[in-house]
Structure formats: structure tokens, C-alpha cells
Short mmCIF file of C-alpha atoms and ligand atoms in Angstrom, two decimals:
data_model
loop_
_atom_site.label_atom_id
_atom_site.label_comp_id
_atom_site.label_asym_id
_atom_site.label_seq_id
_atom_site.Cartn_x
_atom_site.Cartn_y
_atom_site.Cartn_z
CA MET A 1 49.80 -51.58 123.69
CA THR A 2 50.90 -52.95 120.34
CA LYS A 3 54.61 -54.26 119.86
CA VAL A 4 55.94 -53.48 116.43
CA ILE A 5 59.19 -54.46 115.08
CA VAL A 6 60.97 -52.54 112.20
CA ILE A 7 63.88 -54.40 110.30
CA GLY A 8 66.15 -51.96 109.14
CA ALA A 9 67.15 -48.35 109.91
CA GLY A 10 67.42 -46.75 106.39
CA VAL A 11 64.81 -43.96 105.24
CA VAL A 12 62.21 -46.20 105.07
CA GLY A 13 62.49 -48.13 108.65
CA ALA A 14 63.38 -44.76 110.30
CA SER A 15 60.14 -43.10 109.15
CA ALA A 16 58.10 -46.08 109.85
CA ALA A 17 59.44 -46.25 113.43
CA TYR A 18 58.80 -42.37 113.93
CA ARG A 19 55.22 -42.63 112.80
CA LEU A 20 54.23 -46.11 114.29
CA ALA A 21 55.66 -44.93 117.91
CA GLN A 22 53.86 -41.67 117.35
CA ALA A 23 50.79 -43.24 116.69
CA GLY A 24 51.01 -45.45 120.14
CA ALA A 25 53.01 -48.41 119.18
CA GLN A 26 55.80 -49.70 121.40
CA VAL A 27 58.65 -49.57 118.81
CA LEU A 28 61.87 -51.66 118.52
CA VAL A 29 64.09 -51.02 115.46
CA LEU A 30 66.53 -53.85 114.79
CA GLU A 31 69.38 -52.41 112.62
CA ALA A 32 72.08 -55.23 111.44
CA ASN A 33 74.80 -52.50 111.30
CA ARG A 34 74.25 -48.86 111.87
CA PRO A 35 71.57 -46.15 110.69
CA GLY A 36 71.95 -45.37 107.26
CA ALA A 37 74.48 -48.00 106.43
CA GLY A 38 72.56 -49.54 103.52
CA THR A 39 71.48 -47.79 100.22
CA SER A 40 70.11 -44.65 102.02
CA GLY A 41 73.75 -43.57 102.99
CA ILE A 42 74.62 -44.18 99.04
CA SER A 43 71.90 -41.94 97.45
CA TYR A 44 71.40 -39.42 94.88
CA ALA A 45 68.51 -38.59 97.17
CA TRP A 46 66.86 -36.00 94.95
CA THR A 47 63.38 -35.50 96.29
CA ASN A 48 60.90 -35.56 93.29
CA ALA A 49 58.16 -36.71 91.34
CA HIS A 50 59.65 -36.32 87.83
CA ARG A 51 59.28 -38.85 85.12
CA LYS A 52 57.78 -41.27 87.45
CA PRO A 53 54.60 -42.45 85.63
CA PRO A 54 51.95 -43.77 85.77
CA LEU A 55 49.68 -41.24 87.73
CA PRO A 56 49.53 -43.34 91.02
CA TYR A 57 53.33 -43.92 91.20
CA HIS A 58 53.67 -40.04 90.63
CA ALA A 59 51.48 -39.28 93.32
CA LEU A 60 53.14 -41.70 95.81
CA ASN A 61 56.28 -39.42 95.08
CA VAL A 62 54.39 -36.16 95.26
CA ASN A 63 52.85 -37.15 98.65
CA GLY A 64 56.66 -37.82 99.62
CA MET A 65 57.34 -34.36 98.68
CA LYS A 66 54.49 -32.93 100.43
CA THR A 67 55.30 -34.66 103.77
CA HIS A 68 58.89 -33.72 103.87
CA ALA A 69 57.29 -30.30 103.96
CA ILE A 70 54.73 -31.18 106.57
CA LEU A 71 57.86 -32.35 108.80
CA ARG A 72 59.03 -28.94 108.66
CA ASP A 73 56.46 -27.35 110.12
CA GLU A 74 56.02 -30.45 112.63
CA LEU A 75 59.46 -30.63 113.86
CA GLY A 76 60.28 -26.64 113.18
CA ALA A 77 63.43 -27.35 111.13
CA THR A 78 64.42 -29.97 108.53
CA PRO A 79 68.23 -29.16 108.21
CA TRP A 80 68.46 -32.55 106.22
CA TRP A 81 66.06 -31.23 103.39
CA HIS A 82 67.47 -28.59 100.97
CA GLY A 83 65.03 -26.87 98.28
CA GLY A 84 65.69 -24.52 95.60
CA GLY A 85 64.16 -26.78 92.75
CA SER A 86 65.85 -28.38 90.06
CA LEU A 87 67.07 -27.47 86.44
CA GLU A 88 67.08 -29.79 83.47
CA TRP A 89 68.02 -29.97 79.74
CA THR A 90 68.94 -32.95 77.88
CA GLU A 91 70.59 -33.86 74.55
CA PRO A 92 68.81 -33.15 71.11
CA GLU A 93 67.58 -36.92 70.72
CA ARG A 94 65.36 -36.40 73.88
CA TRP A 95 63.84 -33.22 73.27
CA ASP A 96 60.47 -34.85 72.26
CA SER A 97 60.21 -36.76 75.34
CA PHE A 98 61.52 -33.90 77.35
CA ARG A 99 58.80 -31.78 76.12
CA ALA A 100 55.94 -34.46 76.68
CA ASN A 101 57.27 -35.08 80.14
CA ILE A 102 56.65 -31.29 80.90
CA GLU A 103 53.42 -31.22 79.36
CA GLN A 104 52.34 -34.54 81.28
CA LEU A 105 53.59 -33.07 84.67
CA ASN A 106 51.58 -30.06 84.05
CA GLY A 107 48.48 -31.90 83.09
CA TRP A 108 49.18 -33.41 86.40
CA GLY A 109 49.28 -30.16 88.16
CA TYR A 110 53.16 -30.55 89.05
CA ALA A 111 55.03 -27.60 88.90
CA ALA A 112 57.49 -27.30 85.79
CA SER A 113 58.10 -24.58 83.74
CA TYR A 114 60.45 -23.76 80.79
CA VAL A 115 63.19 -21.21 81.31
CA THR A 116 65.10 -19.07 78.93
CA PRO A 117 69.03 -19.11 79.19
CA ALA A 118 69.11 -15.78 80.77
CA GLN A 119 66.55 -17.37 83.51
CA VAL A 120 69.01 -20.42 83.83
CA HIS A 121 71.97 -18.11 84.19
CA GLU A 122 70.14 -15.98 87.04
CA LEU A 123 69.46 -19.07 88.91
CA GLU A 124 72.78 -20.33 88.40
CA PRO A 125 75.52 -18.09 87.45
CA ASP A 126 78.23 -20.54 87.13
CA ILE A 127 77.04 -22.66 84.52
CA ASP A 128 78.65 -22.31 81.05
CA LEU A 129 75.59 -21.46 78.90
CA SER A 130 77.39 -22.96 75.75
CA VAL A 131 76.61 -26.37 77.06
CA LEU A 132 73.01 -25.50 77.23
CA GLY A 133 73.02 -24.03 73.54
CA ASP A 134 69.47 -23.98 72.22
CA ALA A 135 68.28 -27.11 74.21
CA PRO A 136 64.62 -26.26 76.08
CA ALA A 137 65.39 -26.06 79.60
CA ALA A 138 62.90 -26.15 82.37
CA PHE A 139 62.69 -25.68 86.14
CA PHE A 140 61.08 -27.73 88.89
CA PRO A 141 60.72 -25.31 91.79
CA ASP A 142 59.23 -27.94 94.45
CA GLU A 143 61.90 -30.60 94.13
CA GLY A 144 65.26 -30.55 96.20
CA TRP A 145 67.70 -32.95 97.77
CA CYS A 146 68.09 -34.77 101.13
CA ASP A 147 70.80 -35.75 103.53
CA PRO A 148 69.42 -39.19 104.30
CA VAL A 149 71.67 -40.07 107.19
CA VAL A 150 70.84 -36.68 108.75
CA TYR A 151 66.92 -37.51 108.03
CA ILE A 152 67.21 -41.21 109.49
CA GLN A 153 69.05 -39.53 112.64
CA ALA A 154 66.30 -37.12 113.12
CA MET A 155 63.35 -39.62 112.71
CA LEU A 156 64.98 -42.11 115.02
CA SER A 157 65.69 -39.47 117.48
CA ALA A 158 61.99 -38.34 117.45
CA ALA A 159 60.83 -41.80 117.93
CA ILE A 160 63.08 -42.66 120.62
CA ARG A 161 63.11 -39.36 122.49
CA ARG A 162 59.53 -38.43 122.15
CA HIS A 163 57.61 -41.62 121.91
CA ASN A 164 60.00 -44.15 123.64
CA ALA A 165 60.82 -46.42 120.78
CA ARG A 166 64.02 -48.56 121.09
CA ILE A 167 66.83 -49.47 118.60
CA LEU A 168 69.20 -52.17 118.72
CA LEU A 169 72.34 -51.78 116.68
CA GLY A 170 74.22 -55.07 115.04
CA ALA A 171 71.07 -57.03 115.26
CA ARG A 172 70.69 -59.04 112.28
CA VAL A 173 67.45 -60.21 111.48
CA VAL A 174 67.50 -63.89 110.03
CA ASP A 175 63.84 -65.13 110.50
CA LEU A 176 60.24 -64.38 111.28
CA LEU A 177 58.98 -66.29 114.55
CA MET A 178 55.94 -67.82 113.14
CA HIS A 179 52.82 -69.02 115.27
CA GLY A 180 50.91 -71.02 112.90
CA ASP A 181 50.13 -68.56 109.96
CA ARG A 182 51.17 -65.62 112.30
CA ALA A 183 54.26 -63.70 112.63
CA GLY A 184 54.95 -63.25 116.23
CA GLY A 185 58.40 -61.62 116.27
CA VAL A 186 62.04 -62.34 114.61
CA ARG A 187 64.95 -64.56 115.66
CA LEU A 188 68.35 -62.65 115.19
CA ALA A 189 71.49 -64.13 113.95
CA ASP A 190 73.08 -64.57 117.38
CA GLY A 191 69.74 -67.00 118.42
CA SER A 192 68.30 -64.33 120.36
CA VAL A 193 64.41 -63.96 119.74
CA HIS A 194 62.38 -60.62 120.12
CA GLU A 195 58.46 -61.30 120.31
CA ALA A 196 55.93 -58.80 118.60
CA ASP A 197 52.61 -58.17 117.27
CA VAL A 198 53.57 -56.73 113.97
CA VAL A 199 56.79 -56.92 112.19
CA VAL A 200 57.53 -54.64 109.31
CA ASN A 201 60.39 -55.73 107.22
CA CYS A 202 62.45 -52.28 106.07
CA ALA A 203 65.54 -54.10 105.13
CA GLY A 204 65.79 -52.56 101.52
CA ARG A 205 67.56 -54.72 99.01
CA TRP A 206 68.28 -57.40 101.90
CA THR A 207 64.48 -57.54 102.69
CA ASN A 208 64.65 -61.23 101.34
CA ASP A 209 67.76 -62.06 103.46
CA ALA A 210 65.83 -61.31 106.71
CA VAL A 211 63.14 -64.23 106.45
CA ARG A 212 64.12 -67.65 105.55
CA GLU A 213 60.72 -68.61 104.04
CA ALA A 214 60.76 -68.48 100.35
CA GLY A 215 57.13 -68.23 100.28
CA LEU A 216 57.56 -64.59 101.51
CA HIS A 217 60.27 -63.37 99.36
CA LEU A 218 59.57 -60.67 97.05
CA PRO A 219 61.19 -60.57 93.35
CA MET A 220 63.79 -58.14 93.54
CA ALA A 221 65.23 -56.08 90.32
CA PRO A 222 68.15 -54.23 92.05
CA THR A 223 70.45 -51.97 90.15
CA PRO A 224 73.82 -50.29 90.65
CA GLY A 225 74.47 -46.65 90.86
CA LEU A 226 77.62 -44.85 90.88
CA LEU A 227 78.06 -41.50 92.80
CA VAL A 228 81.17 -39.44 92.69
CA PHE A 229 82.12 -36.83 94.94
CA THR A 230 84.16 -34.06 94.37
CA PRO A 231 86.22 -32.05 97.17
CA PRO A 232 84.82 -28.76 98.26
CA VAL A 233 85.05 -26.42 94.91
CA ALA A 234 84.84 -22.92 94.45
CA CYS A 235 81.66 -23.15 92.45
CA GLY A 236 78.48 -21.70 93.36
CA LEU A 237 75.96 -24.37 92.56
CA SER A 238 72.73 -24.31 95.06
CA ARG A 239 70.22 -26.67 93.33
CA VAL A 240 69.87 -29.98 91.53
CA LEU A 241 70.92 -29.98 87.90
CA HIS A 242 70.11 -32.42 85.10
CA THR A 243 71.91 -31.81 81.92
CA SER A 244 72.84 -33.17 78.72
CA VAL A 245 76.12 -34.26 80.02
CA VAL A 246 76.08 -35.00 83.57
CA ASN A 247 73.68 -34.83 86.59
CA VAL A 248 75.23 -32.94 89.25
CA ARG A 249 74.01 -31.63 92.87
CA PRO A 250 75.59 -29.76 96.00
CA ASP A 251 76.58 -32.21 98.73
CA GLY A 252 77.45 -29.62 101.53
CA ALA A 253 80.64 -27.81 102.22
CA GLY A 254 81.19 -27.18 98.70
CA ARG A 255 81.26 -30.53 97.46
CA LEU A 256 79.32 -31.86 94.52
CA MET A 257 77.81 -35.38 93.86
CA LEU A 258 77.83 -36.51 90.42
CA HIS A 259 75.84 -39.17 88.52
CA TRP A 260 75.08 -40.14 85.30
CA ASP A 261 72.69 -42.71 83.92
CA PRO A 262 74.75 -44.27 81.28
CA THR A 263 77.80 -44.77 83.55
CA ASP A 264 75.55 -46.88 85.53
CA ALA A 265 74.96 -49.17 82.61
CA THR A 266 78.57 -50.03 82.56
CA LEU A 267 78.46 -51.52 85.91
CA SER A 268 77.36 -54.66 87.71
CA LEU A 269 76.25 -54.89 91.45
CA ASP A 270 79.54 -56.11 92.67
CA SER A 271 81.79 -54.03 90.69
CA ALA A 272 84.84 -52.48 92.42
CA VAL A 273 84.99 -49.09 92.48
CA SER A 274 87.90 -46.42 92.98
CA THR A 275 88.66 -42.94 92.30
CA ASP A 276 90.83 -43.63 89.32
CA MET A 277 88.91 -45.49 87.40
CA PRO A 278 87.89 -44.20 83.97
CA GLN A 279 84.08 -43.61 84.60
CA VAL A 280 84.99 -41.42 87.50
CA ARG A 281 87.32 -39.53 85.16
CA ASP A 282 84.86 -38.98 82.49
CA LEU A 283 82.12 -37.72 85.17
CA LEU A 284 84.71 -35.02 86.53
CA ALA A 285 85.41 -33.83 82.89
CA ARG A 286 81.64 -33.88 82.20
CA VAL A 287 80.80 -31.61 85.13
CA LYS A 288 83.86 -29.51 84.34
CA ARG A 289 82.09 -28.54 81.05
CA VAL A 290 78.95 -27.24 82.97
CA LEU A 291 80.78 -25.69 85.68
CA PRO A 292 84.17 -24.75 84.22
CA GLY A 293 84.76 -22.62 87.24
CA ILE A 294 85.42 -25.62 89.35
CA GLY A 295 88.92 -26.14 87.77
CA GLU A 296 91.12 -29.39 87.78
CA VAL A 297 89.78 -31.58 90.41
CA SER A 298 90.25 -35.02 91.46
CA ALA A 299 87.40 -37.24 92.94
CA GLU A 300 87.49 -37.23 96.78
CA ALA A 301 85.23 -40.28 97.10
CA VAL A 302 83.41 -42.70 94.66
CA ARG A 303 80.73 -45.24 95.75
CA LEU A 304 78.38 -47.72 94.38
CA GLY A 305 74.77 -47.70 95.49
CA ILE A 306 72.18 -50.57 94.94
CA ARG A 307 68.83 -49.32 94.43
CA PRO A 308 66.38 -52.04 96.31
CA ILE A 309 63.79 -52.14 93.39
CA PRO A 310 61.02 -54.61 93.52
CA GLY A 311 60.57 -56.98 90.58
CA ASP A 312 58.08 -54.91 88.39
CA GLY A 313 59.91 -51.46 89.27
CA PHE A 314 57.43 -50.36 91.78
CA THR A 315 56.97 -49.70 95.37
CA ALA A 316 55.80 -52.61 97.50
CA VAL A 317 54.31 -51.55 100.89
CA GLY A 318 51.60 -53.66 102.83
CA PRO A 319 51.00 -56.89 104.11
CA VAL A 320 52.29 -60.20 102.62
CA PRO A 321 49.60 -62.85 102.00
CA ARG A 322 49.24 -66.06 103.99
CA VAL A 323 50.87 -64.47 106.75
CA SER A 324 49.34 -62.14 109.26
CA GLY A 325 51.14 -59.64 111.38
CA TYR A 326 53.83 -59.26 108.76
CA TYR A 327 54.63 -56.33 106.37
CA VAL A 328 57.20 -55.08 103.97
CA ALA A 329 57.95 -51.55 102.72
CA VAL A 330 60.47 -51.45 99.95
CA THR A 331 60.88 -49.15 97.11
CA HIS A 332 63.28 -47.25 94.99
CA SER A 333 62.92 -43.44 95.31
CA GLY A 334 62.65 -44.31 99.09
CA VAL A 335 64.25 -40.79 99.79
CA THR A 336 61.36 -38.79 98.32
CA MET A 337 58.64 -41.46 99.32
CA SER A 338 59.58 -42.63 102.98
CA PRO A 339 58.00 -39.85 105.22
CA PHE A 340 54.53 -40.45 103.21
CA LEU A 341 55.16 -44.32 103.61
CA GLY A 342 55.70 -44.04 107.25
CA LEU A 343 52.52 -42.24 107.47
CA CYS A 344 50.74 -44.66 105.77
CA LEU A 345 52.24 -47.70 107.66
CA ALA A 346 51.14 -46.11 110.84
CA ASP A 347 47.41 -45.34 109.50
CA GLU A 348 47.25 -49.18 108.21
CA ILE A 349 49.02 -51.00 111.27
CA MET A 350 47.82 -48.71 114.20
CA ARG A 351 44.62 -47.27 112.98
CA GLY A 352 43.13 -50.00 110.72
CA THR A 353 42.96 -47.45 108.13
CA GLU A 354 43.54 -48.74 104.53
CA ARG A 355 45.36 -45.94 102.31
CA PRO A 356 43.85 -45.89 98.96
CA GLU A 357 47.25 -44.40 97.81
CA LEU A 358 49.00 -47.74 98.11
CA ALA A 359 46.24 -49.54 96.09
CA ASP A 360 48.51 -50.38 93.11
CA PHE A 361 51.51 -50.94 95.27
CA ARG A 362 50.60 -54.08 97.35
CA PRO A 363 53.36 -56.93 97.53
CA ALA A 364 50.26 -59.23 97.26
CA ARG A 365 50.35 -58.66 93.35
CA PHE A 366 53.70 -60.82 93.33
CA PHE A 367 51.95 -63.49 95.14
CA ASN A 368 49.24 -64.79 92.93
C1 LIG B 1 72.90 -44.23 93.10
C2 LIG B 1 71.52 -44.12 93.77
C3 LIG B 1 70.77 -43.15 93.43
C4 LIG B 1 69.36 -42.89 94.18
N1 LIG B 1 68.82 -41.57 93.71
C5 LIG B 1 67.66 -41.58 94.33
C6 LIG B 1 67.02 -40.36 94.33
O1 LIG B 1 67.73 -39.52 93.80
N2 LIG B 1 65.61 -39.98 94.94
C7 LIG B 1 65.27 -41.21 95.73
O2 LIG B 1 64.25 -40.75 96.14
N3 LIG B 1 65.79 -41.93 95.94
C8 LIG B 1 67.01 -42.52 95.26
N4 LIG B 1 67.36 -43.63 95.46
C9 LIG B 1 66.91 -44.91 96.06
C10 LIG B 1 66.71 -44.70 97.74
O3 LIG B 1 68.06 -44.22 98.14
C11 LIG B 1 66.33 -45.83 98.39
O4 LIG B 1 65.24 -46.11 97.80
C12 LIG B 1 66.34 -46.00 100.02
O5 LIG B 1 67.49 -45.24 100.56
C13 LIG B 1 66.05 -47.21 100.31
O6 LIG B 1 65.91 -47.17 101.80
P1 LIG B 1 65.53 -48.39 102.54
O7 LIG B 1 65.32 -47.78 103.96
O8 LIG B 1 64.52 -49.10 101.89
O9 LIG B 1 66.76 -49.17 102.53
P2 LIG B 1 68.24 -49.06 103.20
O10 LIG B 1 68.87 -47.72 103.14
O11 LIG B 1 69.09 -50.09 102.42
O12 LIG B 1 68.04 -49.63 104.70
C14 LIG B 1 67.90 -50.72 104.92
C15 LIG B 1 68.70 -51.26 106.13
O13 LIG B 1 68.22 -52.52 106.89
C16 LIG B 1 69.32 -53.21 107.20
N5 LIG B 1 69.55 -54.29 107.14
C17 LIG B 1 69.57 -55.24 106.42
N6 LIG B 1 69.26 -56.44 106.55
C18 LIG B 1 69.04 -56.60 107.76
C19 LIG B 1 68.66 -57.58 108.32
N7 LIG B 1 68.50 -58.56 108.11
N8 LIG B 1 68.36 -57.41 109.84
C20 LIG B 1 68.61 -56.09 110.52
N9 LIG B 1 68.54 -54.93 109.61
C21 LIG B 1 68.94 -55.19 108.03
C22 LIG B 1 70.53 -52.40 106.59
O14 LIG B 1 71.87 -52.46 107.30
C23 LIG B 1 69.93 -50.86 106.27
O15 LIG B 1 70.39 -50.12 107.05
C24 LIG B 1 68.78 -43.74 94.79
C25 LIG B 1 69.46 -45.21 95.36
C26 LIG B 1 70.95 -45.11 94.70
C27 LIG B 1 71.58 -46.34 94.81
#
């Protein structure tokens, strides 16, 4: 039986663990902290393939969206995934690029259609249409959002209960065990050793920290993202909303999650964040313009997430040159893509089937 170690229990590691165990591997997940403790627990988690050119990268995301849907058929229910589509409009300076995006998405066969203010009102009656004004608005019916930690739990539970995978928590990997040019397992911070035929590094932004050998390190370009959470509010928002003033989505039990790209640009990877910082008050004022019904509200929580982005901005999944038995899987948009990446890893590692969808996203491109 092929023994596989998966480093990290975020969305990527949990997806890999489930599919590898299902394909017959004896899987051991080693998680330094707890499942979902990394970026997956602090994510906007919008499942989409929106503004993700070029086509192969867009397609990777579409495959992720489709695989989320396959899980619904496979497991009977996917309580972590919330459909309903997304609505978008932008500020006037971006209308040309907005229209170009819709045209490109339609050209690629992705569902995206313009909607009138009356249709926006029908979909989301609590939106103040004066903020929309005469902006072009679009609806993306196949999009949604995910509760990543609930997803992770479901994948790990399926791997463990159905396919005898194991997980060790508090297990920080510090190095690969090398047998010549072959990875034969890992060493943990406490000095213990775990042998395996294959090691799959799914440690997200910490991918390089788990292996001491600098020659195996990927260039990384992480970016910070601020998420603001309201308390439960009496507002009927039921889908992802990207507007000219704020991005907002439901986050369960009446809470809203707010995000705004320009705010991220004011922060660094180690910025301290708090509910009373000016950026948070600004996001709350912005969301009140779009959804005035929420009234005066303070932030219940604020979190800074760090996006695990490989150096050129694109996904890196596959073997690493010069060492056999060692794979990495690191990506932004991991909430969208991870169900598909798990399938691909299982096909490649357990069935020996190379997935053409990953051809442009091999870690080897960084090791010339
Ligand atoms: C603000 C923000 C918004 C985002 N919005 C979206 C979005 O809308 N849609 C989308 O699809 N994606 C989005 N993303 C990206 C997405 O969240 C990530 O791509 C995804 O969560 C990465 O998952 P992961 O499993 O690779 O990493 P992580 O979730 O970070 O998991 C890595 C795990 O490895 C563990 N670990 C680390 N080091 C070690 C070690 N040495 N040994 C053992 N375990 C270790 C960690 O504890 C962690 O649990 C967003 C990210 C951020 C920050």
C-alpha cells in the first residue's frame, strides 16, 4: 500500500487527503496546529473563476467549481457550500474593463449576464439602488461561497472514517527525510520521524518552512487581506456582492463579511489589526451605503489573512525537480480550486495519470 504524508490540513491538504485515501493510499495528515488554522480559516472564500485569466488558470478555477458540485452528488449534501450566484458592478473608471471581462467570460462559456436595476432589486431587495446608479451590473449564477473550515472537517472526516486516513495535530514538519535524491518521509519539530513513499506539501504560505533544503523552496509572493465581520444584522443579503464601494457576502447567522481591495493595499503582512482601526470603520460605512437597513453597527471581529501566492501569481502543483517522492500544492484561490486539485493529486500519485489541466502550473517552472 502506498504510504502518503500530507503536510497541512487547510482546504488543499484536506482535499488531497480525501482523494488520495479514496484512491487507496495509506494517508497520514500532519498538521502543525489544527485543521483550518491557516489561511483557509481567514478567507473570503468566494468560489468563482471571475477575472482569472489566462484561459488555463480560469479553467482550473471552473474545474474547482464543478468539483464542489460533484461533491454534492457524492456525499449527499454539502452544507459548507452556498450557491445563489454573485452580483457585481464597479466604479465608472472600470466600466470598460468590466464589460471586457463579461465578454471574455461569455466567450469562454462561463455564465455571466447583465442585469437591470429591477433585476438587482428582485435578487437583493435590501440594496439601495442609488449606489448602483446607471452602472452596468452583472449576475454570475454559478458562483457562491464556502465555509472553508466546515469543508475541511468534511473532507478529513470522509478520509478518516471511509478510507482509514490518520491525522496528527500539533505535528510541525521541519524537514524531509532524504534517501539519496528520494524523499522517504518527514521529520517533525519534536524530532520524531514518519516514513512514507510520497510526501505532499500542502502547508500553504508556510510551504518553504516545512523543508529545510533551500533548493526545494518555491518563490512566494504572499499578500495581506483584511476581512471585517459584522454581528448578526437584520438584512436579507443572500449572495456574494461586489460593488463600486465594498465587497460583501453573508457569513452565516445574519453576519456579513466585508472586504475591499484598496484597504488591503494599506496593510502589510504583519500589520496589527483591531475592530476600531480606521480601515474597519471605513468598510462599515461603505457597506451601510449599499445596505442601509443594517443600521449603526460595529465590527464584531476583524482578521488579517495572508494569501499563499507562488512567485508568479499562479498555482504550483506537482513534483519538484531533483527529488522524487515529493509534491507541492500551493495556490491562491484554493477554496475554489482545492476539490479539483485533490482529484488531480490522486490521479497523478496513485494512478500515474498526468493531468493536462496542470501543465502550465508545475513547480518545475521555478527551478530552471
Ligand atoms: C483575505 C483572503 C481572501 C481570499 N479570498 C478567496 C476567495 O474569495 N476565493 C478563493 O478561492 N480563495 C480565496 N483566498 C485564498 C484561499 O483562502 C487560499 O488559497 C487557501 O485557503 C489556501 O489553503 P491551503 O490549504 O493551501 O493553506 P492553509 O489554509 O494555510 O493550510 C496550511 C496548513 O498547513 C499547516 N502547516 C503550516 N506549516 C506546517 C508544518 N511545517 N507542518 C505541518 N503543518 C503545517 C497550517 O497550520 C495550516 O493548517 C483568500 C485568501 C485570503 C487571505
